[in-house]
mmCIF file of C-alpha atoms in Angstrom:
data_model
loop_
_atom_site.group_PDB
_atom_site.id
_atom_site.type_symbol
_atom_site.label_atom_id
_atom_site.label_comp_id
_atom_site.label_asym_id
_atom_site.label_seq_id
_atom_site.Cartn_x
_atom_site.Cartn_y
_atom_site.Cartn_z
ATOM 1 C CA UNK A 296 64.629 -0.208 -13.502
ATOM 2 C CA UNK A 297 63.419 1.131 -17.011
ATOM 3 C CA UNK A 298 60.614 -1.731 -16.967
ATOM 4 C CA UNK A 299 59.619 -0.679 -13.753
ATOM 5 C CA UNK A 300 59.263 2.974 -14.714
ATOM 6 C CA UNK A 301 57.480 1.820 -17.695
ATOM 7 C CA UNK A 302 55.289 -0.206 -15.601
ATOM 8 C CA UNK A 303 54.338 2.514 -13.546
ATOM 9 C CA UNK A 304 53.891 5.120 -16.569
ATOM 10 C CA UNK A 305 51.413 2.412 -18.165
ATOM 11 C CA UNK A 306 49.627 2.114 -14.545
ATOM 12 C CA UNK A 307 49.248 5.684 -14.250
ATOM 13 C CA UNK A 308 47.854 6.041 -17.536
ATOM 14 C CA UNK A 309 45.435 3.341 -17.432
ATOM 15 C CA UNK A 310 43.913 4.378 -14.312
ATOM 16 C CA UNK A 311 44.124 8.163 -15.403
ATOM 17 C CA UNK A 312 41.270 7.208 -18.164
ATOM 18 C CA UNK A 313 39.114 5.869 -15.422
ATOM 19 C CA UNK A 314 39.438 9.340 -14.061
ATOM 20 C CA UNK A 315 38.104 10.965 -17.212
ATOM 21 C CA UNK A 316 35.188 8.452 -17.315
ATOM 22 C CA UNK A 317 33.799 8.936 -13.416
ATOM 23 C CA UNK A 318 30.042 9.649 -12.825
ATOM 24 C CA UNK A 319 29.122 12.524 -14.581
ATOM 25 C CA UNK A 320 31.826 12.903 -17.289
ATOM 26 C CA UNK A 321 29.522 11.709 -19.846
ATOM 27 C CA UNK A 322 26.024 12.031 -20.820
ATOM 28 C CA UNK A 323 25.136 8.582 -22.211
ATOM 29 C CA UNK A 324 24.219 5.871 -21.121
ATOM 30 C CA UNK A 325 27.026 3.924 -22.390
ATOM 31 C CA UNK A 326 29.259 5.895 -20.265
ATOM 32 C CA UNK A 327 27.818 5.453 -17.573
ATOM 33 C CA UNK A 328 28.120 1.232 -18.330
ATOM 34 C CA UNK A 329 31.555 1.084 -18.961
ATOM 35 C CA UNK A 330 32.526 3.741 -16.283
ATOM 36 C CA UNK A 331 30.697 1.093 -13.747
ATOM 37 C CA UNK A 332 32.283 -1.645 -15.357
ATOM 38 C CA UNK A 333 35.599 0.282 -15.015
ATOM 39 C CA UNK A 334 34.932 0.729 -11.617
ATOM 40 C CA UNK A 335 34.183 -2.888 -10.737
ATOM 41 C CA UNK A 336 37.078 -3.947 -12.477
ATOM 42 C CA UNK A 337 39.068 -1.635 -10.125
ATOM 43 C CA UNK A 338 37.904 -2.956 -7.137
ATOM 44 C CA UNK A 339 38.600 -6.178 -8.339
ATOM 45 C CA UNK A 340 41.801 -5.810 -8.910
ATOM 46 C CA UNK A 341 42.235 -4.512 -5.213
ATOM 47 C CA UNK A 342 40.870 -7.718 -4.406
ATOM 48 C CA UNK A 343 42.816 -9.965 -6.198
ATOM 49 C CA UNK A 344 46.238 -8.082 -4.731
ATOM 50 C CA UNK A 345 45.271 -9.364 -1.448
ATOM 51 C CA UNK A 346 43.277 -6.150 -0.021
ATOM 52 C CA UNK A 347 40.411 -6.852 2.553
ATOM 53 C CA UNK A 348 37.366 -4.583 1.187
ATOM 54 C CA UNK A 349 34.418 -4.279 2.585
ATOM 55 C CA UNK A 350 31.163 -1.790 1.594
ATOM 56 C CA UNK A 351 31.642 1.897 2.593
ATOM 57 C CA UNK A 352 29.292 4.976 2.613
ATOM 58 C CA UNK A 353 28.850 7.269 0.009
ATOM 59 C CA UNK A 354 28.442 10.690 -0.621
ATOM 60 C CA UNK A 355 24.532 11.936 -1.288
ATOM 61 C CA UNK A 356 23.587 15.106 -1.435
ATOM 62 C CA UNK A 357 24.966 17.329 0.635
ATOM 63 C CA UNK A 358 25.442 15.034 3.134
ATOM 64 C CA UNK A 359 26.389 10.721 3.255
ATOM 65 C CA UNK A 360 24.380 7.912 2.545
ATOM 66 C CA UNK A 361 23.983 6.621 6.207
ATOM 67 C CA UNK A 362 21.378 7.904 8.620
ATOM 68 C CA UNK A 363 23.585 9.443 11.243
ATOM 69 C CA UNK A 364 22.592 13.073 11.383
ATOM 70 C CA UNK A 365 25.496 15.237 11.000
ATOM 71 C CA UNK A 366 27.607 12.513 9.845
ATOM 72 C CA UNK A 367 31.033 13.729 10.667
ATOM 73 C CA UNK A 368 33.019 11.456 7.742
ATOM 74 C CA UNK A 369 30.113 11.906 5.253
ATOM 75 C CA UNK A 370 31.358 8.747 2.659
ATOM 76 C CA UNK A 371 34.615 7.987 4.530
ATOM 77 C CA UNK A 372 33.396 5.395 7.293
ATOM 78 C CA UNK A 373 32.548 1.275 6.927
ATOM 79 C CA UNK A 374 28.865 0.993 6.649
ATOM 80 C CA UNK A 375 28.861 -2.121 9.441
ATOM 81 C CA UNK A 376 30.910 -1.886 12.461
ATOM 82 C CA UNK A 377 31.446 -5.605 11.890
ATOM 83 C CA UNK A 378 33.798 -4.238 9.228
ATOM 84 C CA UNK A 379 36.693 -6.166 10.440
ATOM 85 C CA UNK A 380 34.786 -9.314 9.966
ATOM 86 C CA UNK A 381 33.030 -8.852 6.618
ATOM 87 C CA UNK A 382 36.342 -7.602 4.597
ATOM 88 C CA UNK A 383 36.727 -10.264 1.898
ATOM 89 C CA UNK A 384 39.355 -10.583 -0.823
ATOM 90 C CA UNK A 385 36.746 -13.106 -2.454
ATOM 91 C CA UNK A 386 35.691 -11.287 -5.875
ATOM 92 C CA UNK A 387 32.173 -12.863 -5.675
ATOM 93 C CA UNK A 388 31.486 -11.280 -2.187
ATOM 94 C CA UNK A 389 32.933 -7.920 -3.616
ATOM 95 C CA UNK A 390 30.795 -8.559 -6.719
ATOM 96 C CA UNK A 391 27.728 -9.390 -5.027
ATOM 97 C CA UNK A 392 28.084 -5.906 -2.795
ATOM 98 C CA UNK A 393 28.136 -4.047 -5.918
ATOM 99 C CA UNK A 394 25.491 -4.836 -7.642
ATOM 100 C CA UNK A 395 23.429 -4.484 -4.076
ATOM 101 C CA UNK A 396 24.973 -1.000 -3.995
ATOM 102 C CA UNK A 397 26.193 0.037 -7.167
ATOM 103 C CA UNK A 398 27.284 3.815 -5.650
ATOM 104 C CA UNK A 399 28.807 2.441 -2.412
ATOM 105 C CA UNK A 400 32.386 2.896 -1.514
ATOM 106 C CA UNK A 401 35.091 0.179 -0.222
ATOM 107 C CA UNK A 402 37.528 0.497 2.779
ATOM 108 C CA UNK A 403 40.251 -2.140 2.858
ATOM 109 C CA UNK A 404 41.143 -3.305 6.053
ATOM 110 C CA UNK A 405 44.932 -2.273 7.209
ATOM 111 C CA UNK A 406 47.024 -4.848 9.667
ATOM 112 C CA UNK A 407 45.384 -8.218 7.891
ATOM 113 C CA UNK A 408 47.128 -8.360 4.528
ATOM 114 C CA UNK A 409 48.866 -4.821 3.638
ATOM 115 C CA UNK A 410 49.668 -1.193 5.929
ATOM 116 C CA UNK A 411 49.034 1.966 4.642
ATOM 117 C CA UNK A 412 51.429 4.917 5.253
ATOM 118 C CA UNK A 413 49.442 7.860 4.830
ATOM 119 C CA UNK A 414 50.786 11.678 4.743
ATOM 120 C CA UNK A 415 49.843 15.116 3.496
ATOM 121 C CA UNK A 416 49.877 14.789 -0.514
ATOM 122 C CA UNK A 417 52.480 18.201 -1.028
ATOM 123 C CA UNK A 418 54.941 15.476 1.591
ATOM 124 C CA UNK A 419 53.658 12.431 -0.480
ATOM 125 C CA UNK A 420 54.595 14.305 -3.498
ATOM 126 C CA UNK A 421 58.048 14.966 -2.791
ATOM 127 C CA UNK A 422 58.800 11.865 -0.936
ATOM 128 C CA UNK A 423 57.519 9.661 -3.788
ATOM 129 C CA UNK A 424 59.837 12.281 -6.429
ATOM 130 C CA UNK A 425 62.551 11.132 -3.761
ATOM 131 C CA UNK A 426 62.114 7.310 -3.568
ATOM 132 C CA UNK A 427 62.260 7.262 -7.783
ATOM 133 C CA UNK A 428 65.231 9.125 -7.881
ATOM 134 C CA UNK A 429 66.804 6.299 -5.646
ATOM 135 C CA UNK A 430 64.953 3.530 -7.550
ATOM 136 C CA UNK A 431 63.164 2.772 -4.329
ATOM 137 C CA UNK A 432 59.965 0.488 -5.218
ATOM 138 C CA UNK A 433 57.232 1.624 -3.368
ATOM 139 C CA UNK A 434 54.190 -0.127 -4.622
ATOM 140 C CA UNK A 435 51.082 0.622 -4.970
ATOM 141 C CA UNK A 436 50.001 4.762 -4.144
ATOM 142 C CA UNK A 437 46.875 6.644 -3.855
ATOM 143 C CA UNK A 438 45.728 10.080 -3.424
ATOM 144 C CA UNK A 439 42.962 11.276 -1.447
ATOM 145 C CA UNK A 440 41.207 14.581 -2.340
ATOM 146 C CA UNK A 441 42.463 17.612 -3.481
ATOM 147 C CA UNK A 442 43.483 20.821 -1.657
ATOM 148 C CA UNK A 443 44.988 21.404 1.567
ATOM 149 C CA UNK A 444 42.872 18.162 3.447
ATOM 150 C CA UNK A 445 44.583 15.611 0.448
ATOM 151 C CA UNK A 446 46.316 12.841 1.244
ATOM 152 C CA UNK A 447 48.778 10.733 -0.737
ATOM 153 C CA UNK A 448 48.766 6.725 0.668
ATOM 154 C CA UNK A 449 51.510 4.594 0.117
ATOM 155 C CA UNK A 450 50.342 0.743 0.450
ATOM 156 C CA UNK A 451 52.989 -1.725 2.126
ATOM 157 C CA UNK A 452 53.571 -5.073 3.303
ATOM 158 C CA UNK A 453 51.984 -5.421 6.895
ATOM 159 C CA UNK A 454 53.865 -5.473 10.043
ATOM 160 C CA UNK A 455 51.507 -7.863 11.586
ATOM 161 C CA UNK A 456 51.227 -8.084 15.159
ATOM 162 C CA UNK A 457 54.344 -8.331 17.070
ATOM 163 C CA UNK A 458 55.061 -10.804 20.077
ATOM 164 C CA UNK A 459 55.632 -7.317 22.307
ATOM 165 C CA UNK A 460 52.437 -5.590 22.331
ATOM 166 C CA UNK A 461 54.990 -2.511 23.504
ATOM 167 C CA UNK A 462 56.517 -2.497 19.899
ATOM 168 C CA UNK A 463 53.381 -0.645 18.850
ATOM 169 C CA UNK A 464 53.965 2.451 17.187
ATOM 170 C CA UNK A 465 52.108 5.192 19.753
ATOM 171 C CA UNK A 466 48.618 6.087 19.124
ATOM 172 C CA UNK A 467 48.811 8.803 16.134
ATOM 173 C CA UNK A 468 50.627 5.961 14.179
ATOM 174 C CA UNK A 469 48.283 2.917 15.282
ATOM 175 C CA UNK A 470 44.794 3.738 16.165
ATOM 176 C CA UNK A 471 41.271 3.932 15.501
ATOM 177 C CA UNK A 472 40.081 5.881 12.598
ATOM 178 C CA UNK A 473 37.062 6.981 14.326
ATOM 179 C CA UNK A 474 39.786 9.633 16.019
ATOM 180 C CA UNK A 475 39.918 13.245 15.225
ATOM 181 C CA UNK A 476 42.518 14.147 16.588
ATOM 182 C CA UNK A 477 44.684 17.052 14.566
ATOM 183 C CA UNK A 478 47.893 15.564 13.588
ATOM 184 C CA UNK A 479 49.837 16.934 10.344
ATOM 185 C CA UNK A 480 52.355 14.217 9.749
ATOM 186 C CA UNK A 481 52.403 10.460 9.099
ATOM 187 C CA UNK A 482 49.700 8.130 9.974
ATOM 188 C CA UNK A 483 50.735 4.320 9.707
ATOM 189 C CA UNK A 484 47.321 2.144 9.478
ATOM 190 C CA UNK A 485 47.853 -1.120 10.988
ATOM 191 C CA UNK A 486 45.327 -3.474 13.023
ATOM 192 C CA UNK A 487 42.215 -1.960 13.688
ATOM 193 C CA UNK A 488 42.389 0.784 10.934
ATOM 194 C CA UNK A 489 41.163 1.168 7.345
ATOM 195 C CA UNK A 490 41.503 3.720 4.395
ATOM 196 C CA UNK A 491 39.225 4.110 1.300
ATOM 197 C CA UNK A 492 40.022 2.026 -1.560
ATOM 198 C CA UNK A 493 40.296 3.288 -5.220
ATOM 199 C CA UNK A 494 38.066 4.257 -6.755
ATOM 200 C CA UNK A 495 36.116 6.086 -4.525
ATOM 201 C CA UNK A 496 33.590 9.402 -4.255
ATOM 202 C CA UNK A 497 34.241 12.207 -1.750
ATOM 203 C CA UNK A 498 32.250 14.646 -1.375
ATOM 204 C CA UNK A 499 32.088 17.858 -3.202
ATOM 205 C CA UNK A 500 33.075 15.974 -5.894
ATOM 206 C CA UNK A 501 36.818 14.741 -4.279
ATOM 207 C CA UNK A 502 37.593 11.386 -5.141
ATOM 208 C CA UNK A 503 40.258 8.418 -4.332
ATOM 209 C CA UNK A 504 42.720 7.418 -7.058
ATOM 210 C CA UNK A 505 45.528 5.211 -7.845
ATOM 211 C CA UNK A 506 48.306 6.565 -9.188
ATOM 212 C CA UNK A 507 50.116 3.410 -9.025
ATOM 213 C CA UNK A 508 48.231 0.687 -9.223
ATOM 214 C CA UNK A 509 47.339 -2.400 -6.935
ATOM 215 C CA UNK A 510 49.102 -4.994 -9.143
ATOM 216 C CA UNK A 511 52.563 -3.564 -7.908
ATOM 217 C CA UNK A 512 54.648 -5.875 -5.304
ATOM 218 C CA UNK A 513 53.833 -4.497 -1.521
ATOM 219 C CA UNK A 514 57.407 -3.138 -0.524
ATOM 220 C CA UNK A 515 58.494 -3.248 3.037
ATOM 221 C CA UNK A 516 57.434 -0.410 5.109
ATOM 222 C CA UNK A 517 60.551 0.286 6.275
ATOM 223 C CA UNK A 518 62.158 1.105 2.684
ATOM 224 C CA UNK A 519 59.904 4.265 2.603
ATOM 225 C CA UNK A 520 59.856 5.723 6.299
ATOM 226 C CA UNK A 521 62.662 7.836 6.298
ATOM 227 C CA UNK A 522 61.830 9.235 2.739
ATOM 228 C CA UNK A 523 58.337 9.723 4.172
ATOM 229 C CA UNK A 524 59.093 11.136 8.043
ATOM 230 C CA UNK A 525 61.610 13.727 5.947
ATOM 231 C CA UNK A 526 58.608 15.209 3.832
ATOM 232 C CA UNK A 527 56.815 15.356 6.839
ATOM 233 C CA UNK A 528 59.224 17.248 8.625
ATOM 234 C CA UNK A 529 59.686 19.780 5.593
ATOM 235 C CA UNK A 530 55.888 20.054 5.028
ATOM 236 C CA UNK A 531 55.456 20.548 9.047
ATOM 237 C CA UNK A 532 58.018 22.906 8.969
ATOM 238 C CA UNK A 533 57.267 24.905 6.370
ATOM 239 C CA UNK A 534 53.644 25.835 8.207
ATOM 240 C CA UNK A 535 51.703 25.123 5.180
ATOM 241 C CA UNK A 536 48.120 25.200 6.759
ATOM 242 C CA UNK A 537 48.475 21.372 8.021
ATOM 243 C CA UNK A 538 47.375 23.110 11.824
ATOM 244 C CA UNK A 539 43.779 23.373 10.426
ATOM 245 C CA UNK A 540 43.526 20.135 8.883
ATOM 246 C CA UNK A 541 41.566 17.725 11.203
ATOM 247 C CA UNK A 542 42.386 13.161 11.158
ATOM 248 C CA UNK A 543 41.290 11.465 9.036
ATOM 249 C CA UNK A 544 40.257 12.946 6.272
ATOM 250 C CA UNK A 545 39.548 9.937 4.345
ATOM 251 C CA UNK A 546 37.606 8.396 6.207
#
């Protein structure tokens, strides 16, 4: 396990200088190359570990890039609703929509090639301080935002779709993202869902960052649910503003 630790400690730290070197962080030009080089390089790498991305709004303004008034996900939502279609693994494709839209965000498609277990990041916190202790590997990990609407996302093999339609987790667990429905606990993205890939832009300055990277093996979602339904339980329980905190907030 000490190579895997060491793994993740060298993940975290090269994807904590990409953090340093976002938009903005620098005043020359040549920091504003590398840090889109960085960032393409990133995406790539999403790509190559078998993530379906395809182009996403961006924050602008005060507001998001499309030209829905009001948007409600301002940056969080696919800019096609053929989104299911167009998400590609190919790096040209992924390539290509950069350099049409350099500022752009990515989703990656849930339910085709990976899941995404997705929980409040103070329960995604303690759950992940859980699974090391055990020397549980749980792959690759995200966190959305900051404050009370963050989110910590743990990305895991895919369940796929099962012979029984019935096995379907219910609706909180396995439905559109387009819901807003409150719900403070875990959210299991499957078919028919997406999350923002790192690196992305939030507004107000939030962002979307690995904190263990892509390359990692995709462990079975299974090996982290308990660890992950506990820290719910304690977070829920513990009435620590999640009543006030609206699904999805990634999105």
């Amino acid at each position: 396990m000490g190579s895997d630790n060491s793994r993740h400690r060298g993940g975290e730290s090269r994807f904590s200088q990409w953090l340093r070197r976002l938009p903005g962080a620098g005043s020359g030009s040549a920091d504003t190359t590398e840090t889109a080089a960085s960032r393409e390089d990133l995406l790539l790498a999403a790509a190559a570990a078998g993530f379906p991305l395809a182009q996403a709004a961006y924050p602008e303004g005060y507001g998001c890039s499309c030209d829905r008034i009001g948007c409600p996900t301002p940056g969080r939502h696919p800019v096609s609703f053929a989104w299911q279609t167009q998400a590609s693994t190919e790096a040209e494709q992924v390539a290509r929509w950069l350099r049409a839209q350099p500022e752009a965000n990515f989703i990656t498609a849930t339910g085709i090639n990976h899941d995404v277990l997705d929980v409040p990041a103070e329960a995604g916190q303690s759950a992940l301080e859980v699974l090391d202790a055990a020397e549980v590997e749980v792959g690759p990990v995200a966190r959305s935002g900051e404050g009370p609407q963050a989110r910590v996302l743990f990305f895991t093999a895919t369940r796929g779709t099962p012979d029984d339609e019935d096995e379907w987790w219910p609706c909180e667990l396995d439905c559109h993202p387009e819901t807003m429905d409150e719900h403070p606990g875990l959210r299991w993205h499957c078919r028919g869902s997406y999350v923002l890939v790192p690196p992305a832009k939030l507004p107000s300055e939030g962002s979307v960052a690995w904190l263990r990277g892509p390359e990692l093996p995709l462990p079975d979602p299974l090996t982290l649910l308990e660890a992950l339904t506990d820290a719910c339980a304690r977070y829920a329980g513990e009435g620590t503003g999640h009543e006030s905190v609206a699904w999805p907030l990634h999105h």
